[in-house]
Amino acid sequence: MCGIIGIASNKPVSINIINSLKKLEYRGYDSAGLATLTNNFINEKKCSGRVEELEKILFKTPSNGNIGIGHVRWATHGVANVINAHPHSSEQVSVVHNGIIENSDEIKKELEAKGLKFKSQTDTEVITLLITEALKNSNPLDSVFKTLNKLHGSFALGILFKNFSDIIIGARRGSPLAVGYSNGENYLGSDSYALKSMTNKISYLDDGEVCVLSKDNVNFYDANQKKINKKTHILSENENIADKGEYKNFMSKEIFEQSKTAKNCINEYIDSLKRDINIYDFPLDPKKINKIILIGCGTAYHSCLVAKYWLEELTSIDIEIDIASEFRYRRLKFNKNNLYIFVSQSGETADTAAALDICKKNKVKTCSIINVVESTIARNSDWVLPIHAGPEIGVASTKAFIGQLLVLFILSLKLAKIRDDIDEKIYEKNIKNLKKIPVSLQESLKTENNIQVMAKEFLKAKGSMFLGRGSSYPIALEGALKLKELSYLHAEGYPAGEMKHGPLALIEEGLPVIIIAPKDKYFEKTLSNMQEVIARGGKIFFITDNKKIIANDNIRFGLRVPFLNNLLSPILLTIPLQLLAYHVALLKNCDIDKPRNLAKSVTVE
Ligand code: AGP
């Protein structure tokens, strides 16, 4: 959460800072700010709200200076207002920060006892004042290291110094930070995507590392302040390209490109000639795997939940799943024959990254299913299976979810094959069906016209309920999550069979209830659960891949997606739910790509 940019150049930097901040807005959009240095003066400009507002301020009162730092904020400590916006500057230094300083209250008390005054409610300001104090008898690098030694928590920092007008210092502990190189210009950024328009030469800081960059030079230091060399990555041409093209917003583009991204993913993993799956180099002999534990947050957790059904159905392996923020605090019994799989689009989610660290400390084998391959989680895993979805910018995850499901399904199949849990013919049939997914996704997207009509029915609703059984249960959870995060409408996802144990009390005349009922072993049972809802006045929206039942007096709306086989139905059933959330949010005039209170990459606990 929060995005950082820093530029040291031989020409004015404010316009490039603004352009990079626009790319970083997916990380936070509560407030924005920048600081440049002109004639040894820290020129700070901040606003609440979007980068657009900051741009207007700069248009009226331009900021000069060939060196500067910028920030977009997702508020943690202190409300989202101008005072709490970053940078936080003293007369001597200016700081932008991503992450949380866990001992900020303690440090604040110590500094206040010395007579220092705080302007904001943020945890960041302690860093500004600690560096300012340390600078009284140290050089910038020493004062940053002295300050880092006092901080607890995880963070990335960008720091500008009034009296050392040619350098920016960056530091990383837990939160991502990249360095970019160009001629007469060097950069600091929360990710390579923000730097892509300026350079394709990137290095990534590891935990505990610090960098000092000027326009002509970058030096790196490890946690012991020893100079180190870093590898430079060259980003490929099409890496990180993110443009919404003719679409109204990134989310609609990402929904409608799912057929293409799914095709990319399937092509990467399926060897059509050999009718086999290209997954080798397992970190653990698949035949010896005792248990698989799948871990993720939000939508990524939902894909773990779908995978649990697949792995249980296809393999003889024992499966467990957990939400990363719970996993990291459980008293777990680690087993070296277990495989721990981490699912994350961004690869930077703090809880997932911390859960991975715990596994590493316990010396068990880890795998990550990831979209951003240069991310922290990918780099820290023993084994990486990319989803090949391309940059996902909309805060609500869509194409990454489908990509995660595809990779998890492919992995389940491959494990089943290696362990002799699956018949060769069934294995090949599943591969054949997988290859039909892109076309079937395209077909599923054709439900959009009906969904636009259906979405109107949600405008006056007090809430809504999404119900499914088996692997449709996680899809119900995902449908409810999409609707609440995009349209701010209350939505509950439940296993349909669980309704009678309490949630049925919520059903009243006209409450929209979305029934997800594919043609599987649960179909008839889900219909019975639907009757219980109808009897209590619920307004039914029925989503299926079954040719049977769609026109029924008690069903307000029926939607059908193509049927491939029972296992693959969760992938196709997701599409109408994404479209529903999108169209309800559109009708409610919500900010589709940047829903309130959220951010794309959750790098705080
Ligand atoms: C999805 O729509 C969400 N915005 C959110 O739940 C997200 O999936 C979660 O924060 C995990 O992110 P990750 O996949 O980048 O780890």
PDB file of N, CA and C in Angstrom, residues 326-327 329-334:
ATOM      1  N   GLU A 326      -4.312 -15.525   8.981  1.00  0.00           N
ATOM      2  CA  GLU A 326      -4.570 -16.494  10.044  1.00  0.00           C
ATOM      3  C   GLU A 326      -3.395 -17.476  10.136  1.00  0.00           C
ATOM      4  N   PHE A 327      -2.964 -17.954   8.993  1.00  0.00           N
ATOM      5  CA  PHE A 327      -1.883 -18.951   8.927  1.00  0.00           C
ATOM      6  C   PHE A 327      -0.657 -18.469   9.697  1.00  0.00           C
ATOM      7  N   TYR A 329      -0.189 -16.764  12.217  1.00  0.00           N
ATOM      8  CA  TYR A 329      -0.192 -16.751  13.687  1.00  0.00           C
ATOM      9  C   TYR A 329      -0.622 -18.087  14.307  1.00  0.00           C
ATOM     10  N   ARG A 330      -0.818 -19.105  13.447  1.00  0.00           N
ATOM     11  CA  ARG A 330      -1.241 -20.391  14.011  1.00  0.00           C
ATOM     12  C   ARG A 330      -0.035 -21.149  14.577  1.00  0.00           C
ATOM     13  N   ARG A 331      -0.312 -22.081  15.497  1.00  0.00           N
ATOM     14  CA  ARG A 331       0.776 -22.917  16.023  1.00  0.00           C
ATOM     15  C   ARG A 331       0.838 -24.159  15.152  1.00  0.00           C
ATOM     16  N   LEU A 332       1.666 -24.067  14.123  1.00  0.00           N
ATOM     17  CA  LEU A 332       1.624 -25.099  13.088  1.00  0.00           C
ATOM     18  C   LEU A 332       2.672 -26.180  13.301  1.00  0.00           C
ATOM     19  N   LYS A 333       2.340 -27.357  12.793  1.00  0.00           N
ATOM     20  CA  LYS A 333       3.318 -28.443  12.808  1.00  0.00           C
ATOM     21  C   LYS A 333       3.832 -28.574  11.385  1.00  0.00           C
ATOM     22  N   PHE A 334       5.039 -28.117  11.156  1.00  0.00           N
ATOM     23  CA  PHE A 334       5.580 -28.161   9.793  1.00  0.00           C
ATOM     24  C   PHE A 334       6.145 -29.549   9.513  1.00  0.00           C
TER      25      PHE A 334
END
